[in-house]
Coordinates of N, CA and C and ligand atoms in Angstrom, one line a residue:
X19 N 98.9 86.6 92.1 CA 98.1 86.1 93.2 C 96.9 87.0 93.4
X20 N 96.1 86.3 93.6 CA 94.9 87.0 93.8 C 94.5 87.7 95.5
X21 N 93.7 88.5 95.1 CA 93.3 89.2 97.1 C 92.6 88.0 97.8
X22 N 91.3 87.3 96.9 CA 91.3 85.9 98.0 C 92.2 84.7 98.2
X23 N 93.3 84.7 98.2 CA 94.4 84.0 98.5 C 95.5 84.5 99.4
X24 N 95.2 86.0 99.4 CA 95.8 86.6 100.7 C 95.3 86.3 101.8
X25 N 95.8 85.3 102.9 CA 95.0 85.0 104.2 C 95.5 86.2 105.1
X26 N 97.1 85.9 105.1 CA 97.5 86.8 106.7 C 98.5 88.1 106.3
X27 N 98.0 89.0 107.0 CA 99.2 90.4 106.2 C 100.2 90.4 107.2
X28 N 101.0 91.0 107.1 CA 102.6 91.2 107.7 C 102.8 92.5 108.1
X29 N 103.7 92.1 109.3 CA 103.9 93.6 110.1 C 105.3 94.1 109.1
X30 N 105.1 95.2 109.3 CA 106.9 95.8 108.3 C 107.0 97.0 109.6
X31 N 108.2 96.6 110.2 CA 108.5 97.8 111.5 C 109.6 98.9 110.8
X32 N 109.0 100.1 110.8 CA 110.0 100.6 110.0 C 110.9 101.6 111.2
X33 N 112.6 102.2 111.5 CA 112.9 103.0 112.3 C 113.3 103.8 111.6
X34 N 114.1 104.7 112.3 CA 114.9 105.6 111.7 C 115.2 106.7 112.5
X35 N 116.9 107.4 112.5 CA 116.9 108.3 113.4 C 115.5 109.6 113.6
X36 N 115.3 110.4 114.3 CA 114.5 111.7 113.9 C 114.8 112.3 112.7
X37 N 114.0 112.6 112.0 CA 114.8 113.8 110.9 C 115.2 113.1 109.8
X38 N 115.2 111.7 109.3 CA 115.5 110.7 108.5 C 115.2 111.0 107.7
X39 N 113.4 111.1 107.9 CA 112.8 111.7 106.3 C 111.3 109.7 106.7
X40 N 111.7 109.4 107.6 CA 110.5 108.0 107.8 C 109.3 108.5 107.7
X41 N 108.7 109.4 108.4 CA 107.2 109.5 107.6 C 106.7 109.9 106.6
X42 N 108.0 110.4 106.1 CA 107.8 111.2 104.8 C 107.4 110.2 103.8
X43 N 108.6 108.9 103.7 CA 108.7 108.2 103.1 C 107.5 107.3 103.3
X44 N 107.1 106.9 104.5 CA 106.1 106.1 104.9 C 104.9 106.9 104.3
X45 N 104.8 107.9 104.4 CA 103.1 108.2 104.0 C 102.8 108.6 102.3
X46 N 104.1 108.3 101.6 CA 104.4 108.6 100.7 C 103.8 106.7 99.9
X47 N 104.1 105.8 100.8 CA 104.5 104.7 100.5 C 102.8 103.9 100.7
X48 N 102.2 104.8 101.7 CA 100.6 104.1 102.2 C 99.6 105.0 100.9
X49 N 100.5 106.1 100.8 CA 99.0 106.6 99.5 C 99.2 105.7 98.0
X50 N 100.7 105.4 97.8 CA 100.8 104.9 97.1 C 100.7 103.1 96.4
X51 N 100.3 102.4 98.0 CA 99.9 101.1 97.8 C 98.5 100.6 98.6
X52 N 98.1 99.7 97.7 CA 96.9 99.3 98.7 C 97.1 98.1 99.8
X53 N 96.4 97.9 100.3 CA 96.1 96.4 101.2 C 97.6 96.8 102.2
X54 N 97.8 98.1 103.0 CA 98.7 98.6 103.7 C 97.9 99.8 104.3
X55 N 98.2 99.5 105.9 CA 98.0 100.7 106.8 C 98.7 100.6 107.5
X56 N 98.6 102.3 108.2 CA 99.7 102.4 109.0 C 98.7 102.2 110.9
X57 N 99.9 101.5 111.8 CA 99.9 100.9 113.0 C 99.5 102.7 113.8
X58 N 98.7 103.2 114.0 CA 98.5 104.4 114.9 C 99.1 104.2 116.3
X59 N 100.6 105.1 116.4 CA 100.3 104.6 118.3 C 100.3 106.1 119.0
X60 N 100.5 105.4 120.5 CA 99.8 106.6 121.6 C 100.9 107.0 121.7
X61 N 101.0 108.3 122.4 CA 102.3 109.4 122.7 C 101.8 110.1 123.9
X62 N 102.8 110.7 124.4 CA 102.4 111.7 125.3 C 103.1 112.9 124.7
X63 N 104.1 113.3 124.2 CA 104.5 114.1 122.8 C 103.4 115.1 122.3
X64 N 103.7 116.5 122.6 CA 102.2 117.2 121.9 C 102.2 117.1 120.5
X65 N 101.2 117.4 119.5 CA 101.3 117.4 118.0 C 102.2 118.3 117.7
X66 N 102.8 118.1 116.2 CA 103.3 119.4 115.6 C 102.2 119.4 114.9
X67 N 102.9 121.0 114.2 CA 102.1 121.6 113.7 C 101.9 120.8 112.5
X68 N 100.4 120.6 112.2 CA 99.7 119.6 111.0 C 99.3 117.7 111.1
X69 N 100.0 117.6 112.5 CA 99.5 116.5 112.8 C 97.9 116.6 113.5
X70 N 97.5 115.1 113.3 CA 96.2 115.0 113.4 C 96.0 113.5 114.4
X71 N 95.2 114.3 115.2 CA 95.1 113.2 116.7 C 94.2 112.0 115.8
X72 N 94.7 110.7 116.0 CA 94.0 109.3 115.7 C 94.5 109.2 114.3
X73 N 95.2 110.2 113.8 CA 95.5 109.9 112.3 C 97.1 109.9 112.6
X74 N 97.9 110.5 112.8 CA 99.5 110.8 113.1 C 99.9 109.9 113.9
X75 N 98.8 110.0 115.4 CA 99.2 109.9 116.5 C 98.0 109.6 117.5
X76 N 97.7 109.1 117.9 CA 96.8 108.8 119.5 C 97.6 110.3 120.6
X77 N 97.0 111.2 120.7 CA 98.1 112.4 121.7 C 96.9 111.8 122.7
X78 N 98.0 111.3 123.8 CA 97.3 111.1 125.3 C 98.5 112.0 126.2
X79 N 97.8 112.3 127.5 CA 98.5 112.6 128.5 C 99.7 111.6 129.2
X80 N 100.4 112.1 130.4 CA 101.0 111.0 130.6 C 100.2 109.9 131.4
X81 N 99.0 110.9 132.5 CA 98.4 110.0 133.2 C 97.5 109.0 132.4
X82 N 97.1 109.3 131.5 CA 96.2 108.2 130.6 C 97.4 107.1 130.3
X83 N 98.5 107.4 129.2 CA 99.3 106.8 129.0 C 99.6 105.4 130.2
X84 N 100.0 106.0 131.3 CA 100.3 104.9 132.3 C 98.9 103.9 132.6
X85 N 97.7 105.0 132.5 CA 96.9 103.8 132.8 C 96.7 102.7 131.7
X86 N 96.5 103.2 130.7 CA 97.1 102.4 129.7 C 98.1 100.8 129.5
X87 N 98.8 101.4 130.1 CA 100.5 100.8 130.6 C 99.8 99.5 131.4
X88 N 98.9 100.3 132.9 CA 98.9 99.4 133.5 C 97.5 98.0 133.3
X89 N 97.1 98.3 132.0 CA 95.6 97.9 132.1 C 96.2 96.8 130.9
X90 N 97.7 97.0 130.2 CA 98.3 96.1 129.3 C 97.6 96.4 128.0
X91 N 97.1 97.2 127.9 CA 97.0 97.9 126.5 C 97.7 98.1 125.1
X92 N 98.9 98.1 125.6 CA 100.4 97.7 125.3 C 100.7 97.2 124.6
X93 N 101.5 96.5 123.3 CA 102.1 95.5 122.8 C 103.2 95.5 123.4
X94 N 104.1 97.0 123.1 CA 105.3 97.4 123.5 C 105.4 98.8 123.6
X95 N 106.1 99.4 124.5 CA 105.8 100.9 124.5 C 107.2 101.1 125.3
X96 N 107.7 102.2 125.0 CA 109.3 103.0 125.4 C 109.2 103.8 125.7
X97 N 109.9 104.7 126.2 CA 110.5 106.4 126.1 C 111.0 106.5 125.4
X98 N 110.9 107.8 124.5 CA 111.9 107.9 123.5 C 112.3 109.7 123.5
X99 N 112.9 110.0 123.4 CA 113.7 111.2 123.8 C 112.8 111.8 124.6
X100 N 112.7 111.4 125.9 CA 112.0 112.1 126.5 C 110.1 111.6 126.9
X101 N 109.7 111.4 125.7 CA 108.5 111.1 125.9 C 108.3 109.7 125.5
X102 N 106.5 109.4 125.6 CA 106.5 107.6 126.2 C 105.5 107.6 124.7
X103 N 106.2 106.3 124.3 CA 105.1 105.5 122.9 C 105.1 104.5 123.2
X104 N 104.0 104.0 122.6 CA 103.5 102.7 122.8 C 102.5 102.2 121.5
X105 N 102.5 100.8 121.5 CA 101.6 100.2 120.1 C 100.8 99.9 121.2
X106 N 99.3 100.0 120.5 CA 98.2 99.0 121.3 C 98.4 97.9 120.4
X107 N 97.8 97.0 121.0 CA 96.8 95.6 120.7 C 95.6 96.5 119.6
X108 N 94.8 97.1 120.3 CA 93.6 97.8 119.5 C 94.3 98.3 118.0
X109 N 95.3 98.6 117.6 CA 96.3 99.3 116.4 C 96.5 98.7 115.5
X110 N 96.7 97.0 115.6 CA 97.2 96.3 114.8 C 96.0 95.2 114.7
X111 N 95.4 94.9 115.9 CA 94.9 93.2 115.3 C 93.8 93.6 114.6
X112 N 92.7 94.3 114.3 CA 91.7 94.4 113.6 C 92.2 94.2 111.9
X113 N 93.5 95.3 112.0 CA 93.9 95.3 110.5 C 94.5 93.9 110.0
X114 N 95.4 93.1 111.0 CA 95.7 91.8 110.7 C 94.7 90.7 110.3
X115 N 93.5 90.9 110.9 CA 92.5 90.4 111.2 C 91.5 90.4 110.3
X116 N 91.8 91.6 109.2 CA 91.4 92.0 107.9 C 92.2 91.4 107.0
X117 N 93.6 90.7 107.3 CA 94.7 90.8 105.7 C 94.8 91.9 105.3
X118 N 95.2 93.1 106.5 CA 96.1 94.0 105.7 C 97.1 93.5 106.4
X119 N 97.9 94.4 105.3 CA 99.4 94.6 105.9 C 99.2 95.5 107.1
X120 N 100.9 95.4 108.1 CA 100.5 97.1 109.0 C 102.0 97.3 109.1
X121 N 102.0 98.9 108.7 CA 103.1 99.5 109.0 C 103.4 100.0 110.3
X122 N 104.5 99.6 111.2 CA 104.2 100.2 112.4 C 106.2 101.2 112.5
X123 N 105.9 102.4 112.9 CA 106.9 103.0 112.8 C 107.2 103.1 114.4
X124 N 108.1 102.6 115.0 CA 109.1 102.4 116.3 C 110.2 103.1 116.2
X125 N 110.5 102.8 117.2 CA 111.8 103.3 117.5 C 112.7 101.6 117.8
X126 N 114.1 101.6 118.0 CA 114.9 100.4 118.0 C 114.4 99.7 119.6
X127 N 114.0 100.6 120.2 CA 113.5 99.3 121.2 C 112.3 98.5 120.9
X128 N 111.7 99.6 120.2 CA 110.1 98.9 120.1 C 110.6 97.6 118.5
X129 N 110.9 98.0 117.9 CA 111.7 96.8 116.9 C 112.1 95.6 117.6
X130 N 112.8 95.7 118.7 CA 113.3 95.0 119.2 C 112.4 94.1 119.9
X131 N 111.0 94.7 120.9 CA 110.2 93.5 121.3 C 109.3 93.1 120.1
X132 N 108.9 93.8 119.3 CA 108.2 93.6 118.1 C 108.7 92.4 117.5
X133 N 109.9 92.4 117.0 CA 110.5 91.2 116.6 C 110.5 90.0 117.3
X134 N 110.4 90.2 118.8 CA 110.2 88.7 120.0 C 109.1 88.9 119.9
X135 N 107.9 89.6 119.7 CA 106.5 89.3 119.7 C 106.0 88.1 118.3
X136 N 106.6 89.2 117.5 CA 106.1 88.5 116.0 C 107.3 88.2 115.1
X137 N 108.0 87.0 115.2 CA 109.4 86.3 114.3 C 109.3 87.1 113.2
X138 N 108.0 86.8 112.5 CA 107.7 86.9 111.1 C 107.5 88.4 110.5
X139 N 107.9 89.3 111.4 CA 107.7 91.0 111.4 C 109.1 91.0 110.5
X140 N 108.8 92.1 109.4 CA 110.2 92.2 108.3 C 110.3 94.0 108.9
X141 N 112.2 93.7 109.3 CA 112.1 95.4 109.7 C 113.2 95.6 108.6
X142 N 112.8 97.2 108.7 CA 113.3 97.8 107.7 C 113.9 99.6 108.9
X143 N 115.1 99.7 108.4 CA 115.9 100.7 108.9 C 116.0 101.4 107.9
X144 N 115.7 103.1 108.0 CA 115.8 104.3 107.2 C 117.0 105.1 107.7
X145 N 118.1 105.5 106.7 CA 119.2 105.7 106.5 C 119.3 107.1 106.4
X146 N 119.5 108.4 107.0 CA 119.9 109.6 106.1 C 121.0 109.9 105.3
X147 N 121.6 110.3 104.4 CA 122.9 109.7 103.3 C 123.6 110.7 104.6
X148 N 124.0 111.6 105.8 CA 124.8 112.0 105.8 C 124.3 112.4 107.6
X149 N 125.3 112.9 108.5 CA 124.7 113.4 109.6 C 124.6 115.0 109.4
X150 N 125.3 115.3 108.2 CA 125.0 116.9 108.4 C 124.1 117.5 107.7
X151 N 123.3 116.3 106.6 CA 122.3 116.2 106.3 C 121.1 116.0 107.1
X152 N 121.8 115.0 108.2 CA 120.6 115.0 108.9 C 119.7 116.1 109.9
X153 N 121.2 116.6 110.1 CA 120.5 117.9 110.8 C 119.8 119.2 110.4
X154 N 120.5 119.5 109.3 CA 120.0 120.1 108.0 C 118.1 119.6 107.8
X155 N 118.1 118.7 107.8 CA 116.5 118.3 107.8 C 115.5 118.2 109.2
X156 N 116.3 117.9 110.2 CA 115.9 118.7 111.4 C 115.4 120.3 112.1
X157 N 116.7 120.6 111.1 CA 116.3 122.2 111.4 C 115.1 122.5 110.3
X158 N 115.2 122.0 109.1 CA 114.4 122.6 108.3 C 113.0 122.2 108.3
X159 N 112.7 121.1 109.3 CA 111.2 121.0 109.7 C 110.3 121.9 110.4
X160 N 111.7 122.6 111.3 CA 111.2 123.3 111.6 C 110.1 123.0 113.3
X161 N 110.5 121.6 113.5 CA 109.5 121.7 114.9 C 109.8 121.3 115.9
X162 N 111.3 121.4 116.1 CA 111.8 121.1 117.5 C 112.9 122.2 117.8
X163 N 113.0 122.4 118.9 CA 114.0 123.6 119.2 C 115.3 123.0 119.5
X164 N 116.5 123.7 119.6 CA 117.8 123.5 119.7 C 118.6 122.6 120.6
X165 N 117.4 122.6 121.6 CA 117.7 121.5 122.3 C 117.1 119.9 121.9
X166 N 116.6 119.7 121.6 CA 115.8 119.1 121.0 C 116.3 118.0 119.9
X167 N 117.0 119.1 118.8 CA 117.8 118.7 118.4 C 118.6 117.9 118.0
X168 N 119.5 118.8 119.1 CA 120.8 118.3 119.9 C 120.4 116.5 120.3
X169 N 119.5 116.5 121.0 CA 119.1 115.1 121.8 C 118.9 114.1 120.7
X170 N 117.9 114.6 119.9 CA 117.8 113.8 118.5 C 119.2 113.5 117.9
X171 N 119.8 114.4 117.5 CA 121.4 113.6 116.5 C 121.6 112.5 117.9
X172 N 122.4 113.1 118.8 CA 123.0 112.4 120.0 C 122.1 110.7 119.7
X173 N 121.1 110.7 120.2 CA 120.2 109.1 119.9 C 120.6 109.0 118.6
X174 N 120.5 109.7 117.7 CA 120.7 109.2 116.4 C 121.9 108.0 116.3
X175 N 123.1 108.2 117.2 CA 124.2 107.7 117.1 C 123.7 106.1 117.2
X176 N 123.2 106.3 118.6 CA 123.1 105.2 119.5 C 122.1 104.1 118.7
X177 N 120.9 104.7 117.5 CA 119.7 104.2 116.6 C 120.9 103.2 115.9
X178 N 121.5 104.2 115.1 CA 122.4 103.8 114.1 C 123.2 102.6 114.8
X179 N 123.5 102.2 115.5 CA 124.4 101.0 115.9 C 123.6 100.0 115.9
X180 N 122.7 100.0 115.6 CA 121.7 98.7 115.7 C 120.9 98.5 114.9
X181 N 122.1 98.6 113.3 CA 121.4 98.5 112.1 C 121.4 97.3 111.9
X182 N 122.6 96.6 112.0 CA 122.8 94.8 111.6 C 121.4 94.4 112.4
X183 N 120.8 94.9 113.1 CA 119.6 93.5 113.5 C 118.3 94.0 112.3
X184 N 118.7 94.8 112.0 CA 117.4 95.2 110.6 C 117.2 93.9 109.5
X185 N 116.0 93.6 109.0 CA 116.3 92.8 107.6 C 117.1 93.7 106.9
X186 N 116.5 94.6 106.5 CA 116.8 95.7 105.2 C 116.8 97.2 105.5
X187 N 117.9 97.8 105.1 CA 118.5 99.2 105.0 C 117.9 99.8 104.1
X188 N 117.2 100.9 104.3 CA 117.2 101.9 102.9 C 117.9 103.0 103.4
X189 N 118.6 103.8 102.3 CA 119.2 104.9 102.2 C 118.0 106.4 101.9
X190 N 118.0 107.4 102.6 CA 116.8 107.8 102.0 C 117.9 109.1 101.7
X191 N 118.3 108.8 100.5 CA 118.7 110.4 99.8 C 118.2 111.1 98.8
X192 N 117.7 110.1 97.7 CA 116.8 110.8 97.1 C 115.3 109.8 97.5
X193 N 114.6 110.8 97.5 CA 113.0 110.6 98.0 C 112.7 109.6 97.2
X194 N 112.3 109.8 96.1 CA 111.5 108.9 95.0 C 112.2 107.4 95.0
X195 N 113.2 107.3 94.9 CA 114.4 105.9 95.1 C 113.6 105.1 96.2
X196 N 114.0 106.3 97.3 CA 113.4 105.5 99.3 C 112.2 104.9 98.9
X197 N 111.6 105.6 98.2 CA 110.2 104.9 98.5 C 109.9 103.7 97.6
X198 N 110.6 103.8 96.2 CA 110.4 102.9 95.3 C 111.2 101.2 96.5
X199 N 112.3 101.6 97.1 CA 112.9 100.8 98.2 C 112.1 99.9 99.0
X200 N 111.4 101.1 99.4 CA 110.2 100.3 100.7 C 109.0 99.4 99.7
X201 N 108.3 100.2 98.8 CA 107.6 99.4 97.7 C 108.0 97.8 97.5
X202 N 109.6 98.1 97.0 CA 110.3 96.5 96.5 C 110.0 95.8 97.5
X203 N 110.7 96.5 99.0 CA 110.4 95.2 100.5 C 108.8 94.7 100.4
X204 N 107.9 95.4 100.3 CA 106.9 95.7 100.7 C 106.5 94.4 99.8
X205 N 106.4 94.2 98.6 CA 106.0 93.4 97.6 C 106.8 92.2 97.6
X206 N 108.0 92.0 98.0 CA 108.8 91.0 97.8 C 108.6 90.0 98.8
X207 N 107.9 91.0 99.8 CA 107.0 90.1 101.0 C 106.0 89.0 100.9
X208 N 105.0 89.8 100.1 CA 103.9 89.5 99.5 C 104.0 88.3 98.5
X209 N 105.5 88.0 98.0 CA 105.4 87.0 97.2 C 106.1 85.7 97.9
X210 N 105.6 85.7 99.1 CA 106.7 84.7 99.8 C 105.4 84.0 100.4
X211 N 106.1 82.9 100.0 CA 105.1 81.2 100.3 C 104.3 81.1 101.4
X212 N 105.3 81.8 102.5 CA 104.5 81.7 103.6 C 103.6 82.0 104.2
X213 N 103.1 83.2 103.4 CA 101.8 84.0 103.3 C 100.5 83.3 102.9
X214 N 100.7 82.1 101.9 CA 99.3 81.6 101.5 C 99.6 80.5 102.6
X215 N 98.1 79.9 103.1 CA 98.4 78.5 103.6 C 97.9 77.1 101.8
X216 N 98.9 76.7 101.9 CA 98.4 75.8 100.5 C 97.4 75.3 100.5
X217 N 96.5 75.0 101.1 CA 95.3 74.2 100.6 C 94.1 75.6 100.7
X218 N 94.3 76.8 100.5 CA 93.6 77.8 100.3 C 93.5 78.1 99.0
X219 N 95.0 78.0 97.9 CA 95.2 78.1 96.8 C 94.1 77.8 96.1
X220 N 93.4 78.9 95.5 CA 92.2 78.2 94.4 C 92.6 77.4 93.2
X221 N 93.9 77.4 93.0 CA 94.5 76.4 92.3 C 94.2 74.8 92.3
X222 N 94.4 75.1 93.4 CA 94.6 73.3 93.9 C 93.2 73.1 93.7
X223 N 92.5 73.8 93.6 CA 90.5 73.4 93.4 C 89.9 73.1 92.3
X224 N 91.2 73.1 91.1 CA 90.5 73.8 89.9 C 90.5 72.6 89.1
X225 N 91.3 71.9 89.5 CA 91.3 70.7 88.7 C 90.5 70.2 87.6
X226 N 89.1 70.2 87.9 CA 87.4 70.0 87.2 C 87.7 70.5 86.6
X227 N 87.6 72.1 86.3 CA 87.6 72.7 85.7 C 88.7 72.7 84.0
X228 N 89.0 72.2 84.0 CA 90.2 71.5 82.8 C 90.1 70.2 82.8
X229 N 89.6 69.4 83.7 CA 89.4 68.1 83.2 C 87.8 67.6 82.7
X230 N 87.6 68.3 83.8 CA 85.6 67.8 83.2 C 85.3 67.0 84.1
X231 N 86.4 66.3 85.5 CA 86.2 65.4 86.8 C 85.6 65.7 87.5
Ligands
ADP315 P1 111.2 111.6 110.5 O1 109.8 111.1 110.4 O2 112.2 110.5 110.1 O3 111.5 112.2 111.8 P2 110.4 113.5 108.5 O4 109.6 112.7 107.5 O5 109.6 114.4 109.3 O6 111.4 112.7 109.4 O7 111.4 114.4 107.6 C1 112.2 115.4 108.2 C2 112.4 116.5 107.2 O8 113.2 116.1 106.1 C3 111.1 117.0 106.6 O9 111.1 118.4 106.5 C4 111.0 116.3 105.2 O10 110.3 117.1 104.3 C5 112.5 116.3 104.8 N1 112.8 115.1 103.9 C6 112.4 113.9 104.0 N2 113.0 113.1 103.0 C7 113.8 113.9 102.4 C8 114.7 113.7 101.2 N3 114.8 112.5 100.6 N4 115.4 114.8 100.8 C9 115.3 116.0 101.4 N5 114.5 116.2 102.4 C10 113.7 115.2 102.9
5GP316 P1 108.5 111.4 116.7 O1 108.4 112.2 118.0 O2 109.6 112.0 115.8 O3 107.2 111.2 115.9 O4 109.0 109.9 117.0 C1 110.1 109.7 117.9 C2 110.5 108.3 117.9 O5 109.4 107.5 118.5 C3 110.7 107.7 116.5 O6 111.9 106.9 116.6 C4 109.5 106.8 116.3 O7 109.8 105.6 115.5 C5 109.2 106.3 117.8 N1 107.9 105.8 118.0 C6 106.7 106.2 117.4 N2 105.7 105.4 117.8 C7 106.2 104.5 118.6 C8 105.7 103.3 119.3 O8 104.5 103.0 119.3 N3 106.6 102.6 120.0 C9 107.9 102.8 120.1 N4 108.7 102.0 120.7 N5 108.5 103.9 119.4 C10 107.6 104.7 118.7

């Protein structure tokens, strides 16, 4: 299928406990395909170290954040351990609005209105192969303290129960696998009917063109 036959791109909501290995996999996944970006949202959450404001994250205060909130700026926005996220409107429709795809990384609540926003949103849940693995990769990020942690596994539990509402599981134990995973969703999307409207099909135009009518 060709790019002018792509009319409308698809949201892919991807979660995952903390520490999973999700943006690893995710940004591993946006250098590696085209006609895909990632959904930017706002935090009140300071950077870690190497994140980059407008590129990682929108870092707002809390008071901005709420005005935000109250001005409906919003698609959907949570707390999540502690601190407040939220998708704008401004995040997503431009790129929809272009035929890209958008990756937007939530948490299980925000999946959850995401999905009553948009039926047609394909979510995908990232798996760590173990929980003492997972912590093992928490600690070795290196950017949250012991408490912190702690809070993260704890939610982890509560993420993990609310895998059945996912389309699709990946496992992320070995890296290169996860990503080839997300790749497969990613494309198996792309070849689904519902994406072209039929009478767009340059197909259906060509007719002349083999008969000489
Ligand atoms: P998340 O975005 O889910 O919170 P990160 O992508 O920040 O998680 O990954 C957490 C840590 O685990 C990082 O140090 C990252 O390099 C590491 N990591 C990610 N995927 C794997 C993997 N498949 N095997 C080993 N370590 C991984
Ligand atoms: P982190 O602080 O590790 O970057 O993210 C913590 C959690 O917040 C993750 O589960 C992530 O998916 C979630 N998150 C990030 N952005 C948003 C958002 O815009 N909305 C919601 N609901 N969750 C978000």
């Amino acid at each position: 299928m060709t790019n002018e036959t792509r009319i409308r791109g698809d949201l892919f909501v991807i979660s995952a406990p903390s520490g999973a290995g999700k943006s690893t996999v995710c940004r591993r996944v946006l250098k590696e395909m085209d006609g895909i970006a990632f959904s930017i949202s706002h935090t009140t959450r300071s950077p870690r170290q190497g994140e980059v404001n407008g590129v990682d994250y929108h870092f707002v205060s809390r008071k901005r954040f709420k005005e935000m909130i109250n001005s409906n700026a919003f698609i959907e926005w949570a707390e999540v351990h502690g601190n407040l996220y939220g998708t704008s409107y401004a995040a997503i429709e431009s790129l929809l609005d272009q035929g890209m795809d958008v990756m937007l990384d939530v948490d299980v609540q925000g999946k959850r209105n995401i999905s009553r926003i948009f039926p047609r949103a394909v979510s995908i849940f990232i798996l760590p192969p173990s929980m003492a693995e997972l912590k093992k990769r928490l600690e070795f990020r290196g950017t949250d303290d012991e408490a912190t942690i702690a809070l993260r596994l704890r939610n982890a539990v509560l993420e993990m129960r609310q895998i059945s509402s996912y389309d699709f599981l990946i496992i992320n134990d070995d890296l290169n696998s996860a990503v080839e995973d997300m790749k497969a969703v990613i494309r198996s999307r792309r070849c689904a009917a519902s994406r072209v409207l039929t009478g767009d099909l340059p197909i259906l135009h060509d007719l002349e063109t083999v008969t000489g009518d």
